[in-house]
């Protein structure tokens, strides 16, 4: 059975912050059930792959996800925020077969910096490739929306005594 049976409470704090799953919730829960609570992909096919992979790893000590670093996006259980975690899982031989150990860390800030770098590169490319200020500003606003993970971004400019919305991304 693929259940959590132990966790290092002190070490679990970063994962609990990233996933919203507390150590007390994890103990005794199926690995694949917890995975589904925070996964962005909640399809039946994905759930089946996670379940089969977990059970195979426990029986044989081998699986495609073992002994390699993986990064996945999850949805934090408490507020639905998208966070990135980096994880390495490894088999541990026991008298009864195998158990799976794992180390997980929140890499959301690193991912956001990477997204911001890509957005800034896109803005720079647009600015260098065009002299059309409207086109360049629209590209910058769209890149800022992506980098900040927002649903919408607008730029308002003051004209006289009024603020006028001039540029936007993700707004009707």
mmCIF file of C-alpha atoms in Angstrom:
data_model
loop_
_atom_site.group_PDB
_atom_site.id
_atom_site.type_symbol
_atom_site.label_atom_id
_atom_site.label_comp_id
_atom_site.label_asym_id
_atom_site.label_seq_id
_atom_site.Cartn_x
_atom_site.Cartn_y
_atom_site.Cartn_z
ATOM 1 C CA UNK A 1 0.000 0.000 0.000
ATOM 2 C CA UNK A 2 1.404 3.407 -0.960
ATOM 3 C CA UNK A 3 0.808 5.343 2.256
ATOM 4 C CA UNK A 4 2.835 7.909 4.113
ATOM 5 C CA UNK A 5 3.941 6.396 7.399
ATOM 6 C CA UNK A 6 6.455 8.926 8.663
ATOM 7 C CA UNK A 7 7.622 12.447 8.044
ATOM 8 C CA UNK A 8 10.252 14.634 9.548
ATOM 9 C CA UNK A 9 8.037 17.372 10.956
ATOM 10 C CA UNK A 10 10.762 20.014 10.921
ATOM 11 C CA UNK A 11 11.718 19.141 7.355
ATOM 12 C CA UNK A 12 8.066 18.930 6.323
ATOM 13 C CA UNK A 13 7.453 22.648 6.931
ATOM 14 C CA UNK A 14 8.710 23.790 3.503
ATOM 15 C CA UNK A 15 6.576 21.156 1.748
ATOM 16 C CA UNK A 16 3.542 21.997 3.880
ATOM 17 C CA UNK A 17 4.003 25.642 2.954
ATOM 18 C CA UNK A 18 4.276 24.779 -0.733
ATOM 19 C CA UNK A 19 1.490 22.191 -0.912
ATOM 20 C CA UNK A 20 -0.759 23.177 1.982
ATOM 21 C CA UNK A 21 -0.654 19.554 3.206
ATOM 22 C CA UNK A 22 0.381 19.281 6.836
ATOM 23 C CA UNK A 23 2.349 16.352 8.276
ATOM 24 C CA UNK A 24 -0.685 15.201 10.277
ATOM 25 C CA UNK A 25 -2.747 14.955 7.072
ATOM 26 C CA UNK A 26 -0.022 13.054 5.237
ATOM 27 C CA UNK A 27 0.499 10.261 7.779
ATOM 28 C CA UNK A 28 -1.633 7.293 6.734
ATOM 29 C CA UNK A 29 -2.826 8.886 3.488
ATOM 30 C CA UNK A 30 -2.247 7.289 0.089
ATOM 31 C CA UNK A 31 0.578 8.928 -1.827
ATOM 32 C CA UNK A 32 -1.532 9.130 -4.981
ATOM 33 C CA UNK A 33 -4.531 10.617 -3.135
ATOM 34 C CA UNK A 34 -2.354 13.414 -1.768
ATOM 35 C CA UNK A 35 -0.800 13.914 -5.194
ATOM 36 C CA UNK A 36 -4.288 14.391 -6.674
ATOM 37 C CA UNK A 37 -5.164 17.000 -4.021
ATOM 38 C CA UNK A 38 -2.425 19.331 -5.287
ATOM 39 C CA UNK A 39 -1.867 18.213 -8.872
ATOM 40 C CA UNK A 40 -2.640 20.476 -11.800
ATOM 41 C CA UNK A 41 -3.497 17.372 -13.848
ATOM 42 C CA UNK A 42 -6.403 15.611 -12.151
ATOM 43 C CA UNK A 43 -7.397 13.364 -15.035
ATOM 44 C CA UNK A 44 -8.226 9.716 -14.435
ATOM 45 C CA UNK A 45 -5.285 8.733 -16.654
ATOM 46 C CA UNK A 46 -2.817 10.777 -14.611
ATOM 47 C CA UNK A 47 -4.203 9.408 -11.335
ATOM 48 C CA UNK A 48 -3.819 5.853 -12.668
ATOM 49 C CA UNK A 49 -0.203 6.517 -13.781
ATOM 50 C CA UNK A 50 0.675 7.941 -10.347
ATOM 51 C CA UNK A 51 -0.957 4.996 -8.572
ATOM 52 C CA UNK A 52 0.668 2.338 -10.775
ATOM 53 C CA UNK A 53 4.076 4.034 -10.608
ATOM 54 C CA UNK A 54 3.915 4.292 -6.811
ATOM 55 C CA UNK A 55 2.879 0.672 -6.357
ATOM 56 C CA UNK A 56 5.515 -0.586 -8.833
ATOM 57 C CA UNK A 57 8.206 1.409 -7.044
ATOM 58 C CA UNK A 58 7.221 -0.144 -3.720
ATOM 59 C CA UNK A 59 7.310 -3.663 -5.169
ATOM 60 C CA UNK A 60 10.456 -3.464 -7.297
ATOM 61 C CA UNK A 61 12.395 -0.418 -6.106
ATOM 62 C CA UNK A 62 12.421 0.887 -9.679
ATOM 63 C CA UNK A 63 10.307 3.520 -11.411
ATOM 64 C CA UNK A 64 10.862 6.315 -13.910
ATOM 65 C CA UNK A 65 10.563 8.976 -11.201
ATOM 66 C CA UNK A 66 13.123 7.453 -8.807
ATOM 67 C CA UNK A 67 16.680 8.715 -8.370
ATOM 68 C CA UNK A 68 16.250 11.822 -10.493
ATOM 69 C CA UNK A 69 15.350 15.392 -9.711
ATOM 70 C CA UNK A 70 11.955 16.444 -11.034
ATOM 71 C CA UNK A 71 10.197 19.782 -10.998
ATOM 72 C CA UNK A 72 6.435 19.990 -11.089
ATOM 73 C CA UNK A 73 3.836 22.700 -10.728
ATOM 74 C CA UNK A 74 1.196 22.039 -8.105
ATOM 75 C CA UNK A 75 -1.781 23.922 -6.697
ATOM 76 C CA UNK A 76 -1.451 24.765 -3.016
ATOM 77 C CA UNK A 77 -4.354 23.069 -1.225
ATOM 78 C CA UNK A 78 -5.090 26.001 1.089
ATOM 79 C CA UNK A 79 -5.520 28.761 -1.517
ATOM 80 C CA UNK A 80 -5.104 27.228 -4.992
ATOM 81 C CA UNK A 81 -1.964 29.237 -5.734
ATOM 82 C CA UNK A 82 0.365 27.725 -8.332
ATOM 83 C CA UNK A 83 3.709 26.736 -6.804
ATOM 84 C CA UNK A 84 6.700 24.823 -8.144
ATOM 85 C CA UNK A 85 8.418 22.069 -6.207
ATOM 86 C CA UNK A 86 11.616 20.198 -6.916
ATOM 87 C CA UNK A 87 11.693 16.631 -5.684
ATOM 88 C CA UNK A 88 13.916 13.602 -5.668
ATOM 89 C CA UNK A 89 12.470 10.227 -4.656
ATOM 90 C CA UNK A 90 14.588 7.179 -3.927
ATOM 91 C CA UNK A 91 13.993 3.522 -2.999
ATOM 92 C CA UNK A 92 14.938 2.208 0.433
ATOM 93 C CA UNK A 93 15.295 -1.575 0.708
ATOM 94 C CA UNK A 94 13.493 -3.140 3.659
ATOM 95 C CA UNK A 95 12.930 -6.712 4.829
ATOM 96 C CA UNK A 96 9.474 -6.606 3.226
ATOM 97 C CA UNK A 97 10.446 -4.993 -0.073
ATOM 98 C CA UNK A 98 10.906 -1.284 -0.589
ATOM 99 C CA UNK A 99 9.749 1.998 0.769
ATOM 100 C CA UNK A 100 10.168 5.305 -0.987
ATOM 101 C CA UNK A 101 11.933 8.258 0.566
ATOM 102 C CA UNK A 102 11.763 11.719 -0.902
ATOM 103 C CA UNK A 103 13.161 15.176 -0.463
ATOM 104 C CA UNK A 104 11.094 18.101 -1.673
ATOM 105 C CA UNK A 105 11.740 21.815 -1.778
ATOM 106 C CA UNK A 106 9.752 24.819 -2.913
ATOM 107 C CA UNK A 107 11.402 26.434 -5.962
ATOM 108 C CA UNK A 108 8.566 28.855 -6.760
ATOM 109 C CA UNK A 109 10.693 31.982 -6.273
ATOM 110 C CA UNK A 110 13.369 30.597 -8.604
ATOM 111 C CA UNK A 111 10.733 29.765 -11.254
ATOM 112 C CA UNK A 112 9.209 33.231 -10.971
ATOM 113 C CA UNK A 113 12.638 34.802 -11.451
ATOM 114 C CA UNK A 114 13.133 32.640 -14.558
ATOM 115 C CA UNK A 115 9.708 33.694 -15.900
ATOM 116 C CA UNK A 116 10.534 37.328 -15.207
ATOM 117 C CA UNK A 117 13.881 36.968 -17.007
ATOM 118 C CA UNK A 118 12.080 35.491 -20.046
ATOM 119 C CA UNK A 119 9.523 38.305 -19.959
ATOM 120 C CA UNK A 120 12.248 40.946 -19.755
ATOM 121 C CA UNK A 121 14.089 39.285 -22.641
ATOM 122 C CA UNK A 122 10.880 39.368 -24.703
ATOM 123 C CA UNK A 123 10.344 43.035 -23.860
ATOM 124 C CA UNK A 124 13.933 43.843 -24.754
ATOM 125 C CA UNK A 125 13.632 42.002 -28.070
ATOM 126 C CA UNK A 126 10.429 43.896 -28.882
ATOM 127 C CA UNK A 127 11.939 47.248 -27.976
ATOM 128 C CA UNK A 128 15.033 46.613 -30.044
ATOM 129 C CA UNK A 129 13.113 45.287 -33.055
ATOM 130 C CA UNK A 130 10.525 48.074 -33.362
ATOM 131 C CA UNK A 131 10.248 51.795 -33.054
ATOM 132 C CA UNK A 132 6.447 51.607 -32.643
ATOM 133 C CA UNK A 133 5.904 52.616 -29.008
ATOM 134 C CA UNK A 134 2.339 51.242 -28.937
ATOM 135 C CA UNK A 135 3.418 47.837 -30.220
ATOM 136 C CA UNK A 136 6.349 47.738 -27.794
ATOM 137 C CA UNK A 137 4.163 48.775 -24.836
ATOM 138 C CA UNK A 138 1.493 46.180 -25.689
ATOM 139 C CA UNK A 139 4.213 43.502 -25.810
ATOM 140 C CA UNK A 140 5.610 44.697 -22.473
ATOM 141 C CA UNK A 141 2.170 44.597 -20.839
ATOM 142 C CA UNK A 142 1.501 41.073 -22.169
ATOM 143 C CA UNK A 143 4.915 39.886 -20.922
ATOM 144 C CA UNK A 144 4.308 41.497 -17.515
ATOM 145 C CA UNK A 145 0.954 39.671 -17.246
ATOM 146 C CA UNK A 146 2.695 36.348 -17.880
ATOM 147 C CA UNK A 147 5.630 37.069 -15.571
ATOM 148 C CA UNK A 148 3.412 38.141 -12.678
ATOM 149 C CA UNK A 149 0.936 35.295 -13.164
ATOM 150 C CA UNK A 150 -1.961 37.749 -13.322
ATOM 151 C CA UNK A 151 -5.286 37.360 -15.087
ATOM 152 C CA UNK A 152 -5.033 40.913 -16.402
ATOM 153 C CA UNK A 153 -2.678 43.909 -16.507
ATOM 154 C CA UNK A 154 -3.560 47.448 -17.515
ATOM 155 C CA UNK A 155 -1.570 50.635 -17.893
ATOM 156 C CA UNK A 156 -3.356 53.859 -17.088
ATOM 157 C CA UNK A 157 -1.973 57.239 -18.080
ATOM 158 C CA UNK A 158 -2.998 60.562 -16.637
ATOM 159 C CA UNK A 159 -4.281 63.016 -19.224
ATOM 160 C CA UNK A 160 -5.134 66.304 -17.641
ATOM 161 C CA UNK A 161 -7.196 65.503 -14.585
ATOM 162 C CA UNK A 162 -8.375 62.054 -15.785
ATOM 163 C CA UNK A 163 -6.761 58.628 -15.799
ATOM 164 C CA UNK A 164 -7.178 56.862 -19.133
ATOM 165 C CA UNK A 165 -6.573 53.136 -19.672
ATOM 166 C CA UNK A 166 -4.146 52.950 -22.609
ATOM 167 C CA UNK A 167 -2.769 49.424 -22.698
ATOM 168 C CA UNK A 168 -4.007 46.108 -21.416
ATOM 169 C CA UNK A 169 -3.601 42.348 -21.539
ATOM 170 C CA UNK A 170 -6.261 39.864 -20.428
ATOM 171 C CA UNK A 171 -9.051 42.460 -20.335
ATOM 172 C CA UNK A 172 -12.068 42.634 -22.661
#
